[in-house]
mmCIF file of C-alpha atoms in Angstrom:
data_model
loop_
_atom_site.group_PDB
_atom_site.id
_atom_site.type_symbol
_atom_site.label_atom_id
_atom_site.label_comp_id
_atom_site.label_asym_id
_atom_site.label_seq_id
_atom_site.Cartn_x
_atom_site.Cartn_y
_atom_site.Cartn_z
ATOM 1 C CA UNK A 1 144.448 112.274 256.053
ATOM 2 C CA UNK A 2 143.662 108.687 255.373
ATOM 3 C CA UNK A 3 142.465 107.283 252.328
ATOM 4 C CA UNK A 4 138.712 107.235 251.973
ATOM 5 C CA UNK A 5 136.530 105.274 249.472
ATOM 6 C CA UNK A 6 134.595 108.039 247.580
ATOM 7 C CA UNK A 7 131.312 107.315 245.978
ATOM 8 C CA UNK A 8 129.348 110.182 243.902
ATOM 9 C CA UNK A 9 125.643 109.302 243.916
ATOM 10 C CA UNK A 10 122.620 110.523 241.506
ATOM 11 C CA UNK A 11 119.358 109.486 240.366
ATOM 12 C CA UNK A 12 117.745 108.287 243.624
ATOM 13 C CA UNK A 13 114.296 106.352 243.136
ATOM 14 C CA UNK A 14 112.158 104.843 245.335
ATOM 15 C CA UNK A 15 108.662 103.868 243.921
ATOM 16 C CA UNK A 16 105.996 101.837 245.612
ATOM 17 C CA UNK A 17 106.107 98.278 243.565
ATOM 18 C CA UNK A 18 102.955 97.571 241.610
ATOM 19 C CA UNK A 19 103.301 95.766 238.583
ATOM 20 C CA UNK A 20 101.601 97.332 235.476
ATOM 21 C CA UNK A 21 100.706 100.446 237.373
ATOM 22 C CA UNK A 22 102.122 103.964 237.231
ATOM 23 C CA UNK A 23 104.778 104.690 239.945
ATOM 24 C CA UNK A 24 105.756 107.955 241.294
ATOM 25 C CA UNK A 25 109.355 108.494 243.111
ATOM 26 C CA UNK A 26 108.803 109.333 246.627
ATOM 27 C CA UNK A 27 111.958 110.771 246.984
ATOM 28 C CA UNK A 28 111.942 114.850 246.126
ATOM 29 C CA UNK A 29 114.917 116.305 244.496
ATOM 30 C CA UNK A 30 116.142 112.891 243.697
ATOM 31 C CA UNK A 31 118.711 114.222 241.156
ATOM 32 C CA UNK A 32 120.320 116.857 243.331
ATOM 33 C CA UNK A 33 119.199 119.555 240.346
ATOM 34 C CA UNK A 34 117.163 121.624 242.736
ATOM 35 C CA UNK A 35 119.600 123.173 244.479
ATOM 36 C CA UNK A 36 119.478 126.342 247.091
ATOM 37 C CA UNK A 37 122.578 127.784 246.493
ATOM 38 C CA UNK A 38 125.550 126.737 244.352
ATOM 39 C CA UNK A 39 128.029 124.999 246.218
ATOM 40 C CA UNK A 40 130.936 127.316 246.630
ATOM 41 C CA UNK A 41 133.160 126.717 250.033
ATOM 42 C CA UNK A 42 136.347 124.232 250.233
ATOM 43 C CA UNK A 43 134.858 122.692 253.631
ATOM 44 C CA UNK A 44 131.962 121.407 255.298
ATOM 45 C CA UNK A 45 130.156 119.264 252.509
ATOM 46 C CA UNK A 46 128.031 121.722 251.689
ATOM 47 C CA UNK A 47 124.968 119.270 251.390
ATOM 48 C CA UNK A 48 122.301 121.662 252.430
ATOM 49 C CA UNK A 49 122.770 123.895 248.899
ATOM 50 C CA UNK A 50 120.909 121.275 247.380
ATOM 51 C CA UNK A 51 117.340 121.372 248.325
ATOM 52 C CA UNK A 52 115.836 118.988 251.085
ATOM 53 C CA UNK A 53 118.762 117.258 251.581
ATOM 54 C CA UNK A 54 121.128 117.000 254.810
ATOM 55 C CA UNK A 55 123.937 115.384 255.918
ATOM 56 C CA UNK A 56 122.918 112.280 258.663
ATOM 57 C CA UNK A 57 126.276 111.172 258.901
ATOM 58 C CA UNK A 58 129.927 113.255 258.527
ATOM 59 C CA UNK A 59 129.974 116.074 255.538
ATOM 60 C CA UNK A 60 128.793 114.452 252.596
ATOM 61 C CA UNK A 61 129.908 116.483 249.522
ATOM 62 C CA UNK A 62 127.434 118.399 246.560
ATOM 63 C CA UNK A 63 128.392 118.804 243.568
ATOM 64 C CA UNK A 64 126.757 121.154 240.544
ATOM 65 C CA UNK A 65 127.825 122.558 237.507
ATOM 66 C CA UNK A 66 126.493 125.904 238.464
ATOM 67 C CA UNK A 67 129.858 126.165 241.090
ATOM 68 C CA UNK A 68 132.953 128.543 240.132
ATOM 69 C CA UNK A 69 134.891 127.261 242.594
ATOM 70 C CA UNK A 70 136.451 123.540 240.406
ATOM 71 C CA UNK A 71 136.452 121.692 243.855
ATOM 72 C CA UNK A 72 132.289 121.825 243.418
ATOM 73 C CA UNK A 73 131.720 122.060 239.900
ATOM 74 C CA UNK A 74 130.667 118.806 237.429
ATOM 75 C CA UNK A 75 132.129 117.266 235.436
ATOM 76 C CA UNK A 76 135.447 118.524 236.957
ATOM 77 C CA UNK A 77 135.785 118.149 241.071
ATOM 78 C CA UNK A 78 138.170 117.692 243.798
ATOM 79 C CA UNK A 79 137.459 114.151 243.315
ATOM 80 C CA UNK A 80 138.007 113.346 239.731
ATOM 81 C CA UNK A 81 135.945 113.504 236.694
ATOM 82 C CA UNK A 82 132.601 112.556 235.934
ATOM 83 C CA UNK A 83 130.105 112.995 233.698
ATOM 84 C CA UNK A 84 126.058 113.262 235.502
ATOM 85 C CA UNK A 85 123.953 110.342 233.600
ATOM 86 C CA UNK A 86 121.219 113.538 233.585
ATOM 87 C CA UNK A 87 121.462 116.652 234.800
ATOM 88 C CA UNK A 88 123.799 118.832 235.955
ATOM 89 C CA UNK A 89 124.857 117.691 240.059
ATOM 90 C CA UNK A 90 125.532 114.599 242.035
ATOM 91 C CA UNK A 91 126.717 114.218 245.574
ATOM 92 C CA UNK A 92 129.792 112.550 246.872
ATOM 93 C CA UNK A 93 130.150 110.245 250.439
ATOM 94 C CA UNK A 94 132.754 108.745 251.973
ATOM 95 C CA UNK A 95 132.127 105.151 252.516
ATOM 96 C CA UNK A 96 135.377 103.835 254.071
ATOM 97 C CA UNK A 97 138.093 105.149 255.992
ATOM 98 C CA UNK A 98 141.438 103.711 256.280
ATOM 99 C CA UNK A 99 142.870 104.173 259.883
ATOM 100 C CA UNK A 100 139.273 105.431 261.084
ATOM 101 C CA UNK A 101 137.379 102.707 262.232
ATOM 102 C CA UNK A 102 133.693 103.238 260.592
ATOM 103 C CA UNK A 103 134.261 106.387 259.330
ATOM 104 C CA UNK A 104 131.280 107.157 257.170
ATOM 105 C CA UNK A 105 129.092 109.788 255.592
ATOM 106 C CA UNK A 106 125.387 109.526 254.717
ATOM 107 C CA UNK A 107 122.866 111.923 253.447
ATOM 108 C CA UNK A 108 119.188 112.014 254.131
ATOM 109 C CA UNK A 109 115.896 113.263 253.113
ATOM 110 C CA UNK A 110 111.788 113.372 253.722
ATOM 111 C CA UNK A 111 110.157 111.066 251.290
ATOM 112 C CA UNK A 112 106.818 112.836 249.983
ATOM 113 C CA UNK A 113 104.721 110.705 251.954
ATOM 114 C CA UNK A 114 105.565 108.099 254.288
ATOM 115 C CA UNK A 115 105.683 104.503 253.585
ATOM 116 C CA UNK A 116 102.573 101.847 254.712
ATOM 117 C CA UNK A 117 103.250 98.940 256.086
ATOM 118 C CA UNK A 118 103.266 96.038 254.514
ATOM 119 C CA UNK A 119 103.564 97.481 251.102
ATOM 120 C CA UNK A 120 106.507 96.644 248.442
ATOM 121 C CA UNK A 121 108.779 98.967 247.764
ATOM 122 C CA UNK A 122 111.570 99.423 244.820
ATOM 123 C CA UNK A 123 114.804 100.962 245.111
ATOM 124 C CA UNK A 124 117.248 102.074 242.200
ATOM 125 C CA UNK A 125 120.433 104.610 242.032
ATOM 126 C CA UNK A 126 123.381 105.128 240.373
ATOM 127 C CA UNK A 127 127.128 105.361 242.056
ATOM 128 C CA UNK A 128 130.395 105.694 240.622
ATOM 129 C CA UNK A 129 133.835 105.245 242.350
ATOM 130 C CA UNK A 130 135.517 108.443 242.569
ATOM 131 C CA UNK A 131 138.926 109.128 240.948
ATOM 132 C CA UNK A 132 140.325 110.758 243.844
ATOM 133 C CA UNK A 133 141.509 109.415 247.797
ATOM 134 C CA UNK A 134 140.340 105.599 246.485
ATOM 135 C CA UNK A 135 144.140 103.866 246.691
ATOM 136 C CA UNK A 136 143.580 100.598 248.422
ATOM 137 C CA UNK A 137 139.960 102.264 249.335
ATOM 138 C CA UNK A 138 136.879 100.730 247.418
ATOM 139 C CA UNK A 139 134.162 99.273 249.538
ATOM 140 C CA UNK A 140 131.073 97.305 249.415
ATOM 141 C CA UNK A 141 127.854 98.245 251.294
ATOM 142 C CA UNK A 142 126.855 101.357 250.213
ATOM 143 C CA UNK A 143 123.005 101.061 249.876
ATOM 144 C CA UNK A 144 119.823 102.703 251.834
ATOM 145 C CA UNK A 145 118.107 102.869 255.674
ATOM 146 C CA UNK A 146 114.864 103.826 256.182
ATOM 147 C CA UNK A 147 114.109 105.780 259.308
ATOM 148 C CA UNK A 148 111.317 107.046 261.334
ATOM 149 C CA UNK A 149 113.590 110.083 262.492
ATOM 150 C CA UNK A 150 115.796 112.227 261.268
ATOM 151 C CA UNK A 151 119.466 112.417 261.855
ATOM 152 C CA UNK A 152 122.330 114.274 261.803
ATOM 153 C CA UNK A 153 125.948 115.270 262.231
ATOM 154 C CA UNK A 154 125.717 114.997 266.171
ATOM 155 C CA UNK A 155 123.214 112.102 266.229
ATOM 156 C CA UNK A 156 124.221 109.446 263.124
ATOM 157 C CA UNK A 157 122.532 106.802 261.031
ATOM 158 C CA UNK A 158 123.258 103.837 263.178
ATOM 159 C CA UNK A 159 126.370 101.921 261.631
ATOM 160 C CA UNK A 160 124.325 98.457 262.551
ATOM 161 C CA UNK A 161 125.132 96.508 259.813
ATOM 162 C CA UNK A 162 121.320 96.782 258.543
ATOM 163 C CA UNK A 163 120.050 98.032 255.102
ATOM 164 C CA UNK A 164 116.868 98.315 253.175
ATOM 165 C CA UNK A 165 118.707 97.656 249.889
ATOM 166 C CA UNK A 166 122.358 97.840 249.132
ATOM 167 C CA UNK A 167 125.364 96.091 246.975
ATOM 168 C CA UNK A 168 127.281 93.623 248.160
ATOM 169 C CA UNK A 169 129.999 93.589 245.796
ATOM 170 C CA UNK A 170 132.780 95.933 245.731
ATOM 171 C CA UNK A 171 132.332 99.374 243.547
ATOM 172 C CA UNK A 172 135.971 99.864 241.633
ATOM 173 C CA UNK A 173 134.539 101.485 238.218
ATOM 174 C CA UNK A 174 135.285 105.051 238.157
ATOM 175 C CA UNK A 175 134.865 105.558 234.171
ATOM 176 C CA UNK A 176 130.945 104.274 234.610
ATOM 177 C CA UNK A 177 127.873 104.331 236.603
ATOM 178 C CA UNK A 178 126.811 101.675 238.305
ATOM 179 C CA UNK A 179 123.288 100.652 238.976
ATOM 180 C CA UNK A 180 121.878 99.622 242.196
ATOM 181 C CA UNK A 181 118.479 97.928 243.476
ATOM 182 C CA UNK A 182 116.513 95.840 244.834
ATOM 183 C CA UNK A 183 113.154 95.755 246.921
ATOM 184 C CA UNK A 184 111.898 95.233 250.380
ATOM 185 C CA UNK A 185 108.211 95.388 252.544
ATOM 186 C CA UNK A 186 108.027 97.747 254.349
ATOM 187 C CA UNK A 187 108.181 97.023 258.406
ATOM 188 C CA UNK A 188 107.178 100.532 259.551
ATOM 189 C CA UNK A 189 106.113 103.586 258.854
ATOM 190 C CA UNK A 190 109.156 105.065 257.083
ATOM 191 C CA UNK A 191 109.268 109.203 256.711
ATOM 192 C CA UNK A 192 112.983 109.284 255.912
ATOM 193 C CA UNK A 193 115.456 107.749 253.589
ATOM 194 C CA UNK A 194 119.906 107.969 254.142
ATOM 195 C CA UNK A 195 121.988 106.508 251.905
ATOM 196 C CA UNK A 196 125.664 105.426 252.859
ATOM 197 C CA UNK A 197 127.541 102.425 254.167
ATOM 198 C CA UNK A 198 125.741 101.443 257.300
ATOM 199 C CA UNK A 199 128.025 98.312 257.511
ATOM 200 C CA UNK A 200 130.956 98.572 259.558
ATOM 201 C CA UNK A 201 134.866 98.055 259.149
ATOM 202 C CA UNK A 202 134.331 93.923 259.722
ATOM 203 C CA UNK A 203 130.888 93.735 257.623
ATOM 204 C CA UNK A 204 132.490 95.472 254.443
ATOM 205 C CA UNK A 205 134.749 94.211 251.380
ATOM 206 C CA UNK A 206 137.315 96.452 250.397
#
């Protein structure tokens, strides 16, 4: 298998940006902590046990306390050790594959309502290299795409080297969480939200 860079992901906002005013996150279940079942099989991801959420690119993992089987469970996975910043689950994509040109995962979900045009948006998570399959494997680029559609394991996110918001430098820190922001106007009328690396192999640091 080759190496992969790893990211676990929690705490996904996405607010519509007006200064002084209340904001509400328009993306549901944006901790993972709803969950449908607890994630219990070796294989497949398993990104559908936490509620709304799907996998638009390869088998993005979920991760939850509630899980007997230790390749699941949090803090203690099949891909290291960490501590949630909240909560009790976090999900873990692969962002770069070494000897499999644009390998990626993503995971997607319906925003509560869909975005208006012309309108300011803010963007904010948390990722955190993962202790496990990252030799030689951390990556820049993970960040968020905005869709009109959905997609999925048989029809991708585009790898297109375009991205709402997303970091530019490498992620190496596997000990802490690492924020990640930024804003943009909207374009069009947005439904969906997938977060990965949507750079490919030549577009991303590693």
């Amino acid at each position: 298998r080759a190496m992969k860079s790893c990211l676990l992901l929690l705490l996904l906002m996405l607010c519509t940006y007006f200064p002084l005013k209340a904001q509400m996150n328009l993306v549901p279940n944006s901790s993972f902590e709803d969950s449908v079942n607890c994630p219990i099989f070796l294989f497949g991801g398993q990104i559908n046990a936490t509620y709304g959420w799907y996998s638009s690119a390869g088998s993005p993992d979920y991760l939850n306390s509630c899980s007997t089987n230790l390749n699941f469970s949090v803090p203690f996975n099949s891909r290291g050790f960490q501590q949630p910043i909240s909560g009790n689950g976090y999900i873990n994509l692969s962002c770069y594959g070494v000897g499999f040109p644009n390998e990626r995962e993503a995971a997607g979900i319906k925003l509560t309502q869909p975005l208006t045009i012309g309108l300011s948006y803010y963007v904010s998570f948390f990722a955190s290299l993962s202790d496990v399959f990252t030799i030689d494997g951390a990556s820049s680029g993970l960040g968020v795409k905005f869709s009109t559609i959905p997609y999925s394991v048989s029809s991708p996110v585009p790898i297109d080297n375009i991205a709402h918001v997303y970091c530019q430098s490498i992620i190496q820190d596997s000990i802490n969480w690492k924020l990640i922001s930024g804003s943009f106007i909207a374009d069009s009328l947005y439904e969906y939200i997938n977060i990965g690396n949507f750079f490919d192999d030549q577009h991303t640091d590693t």
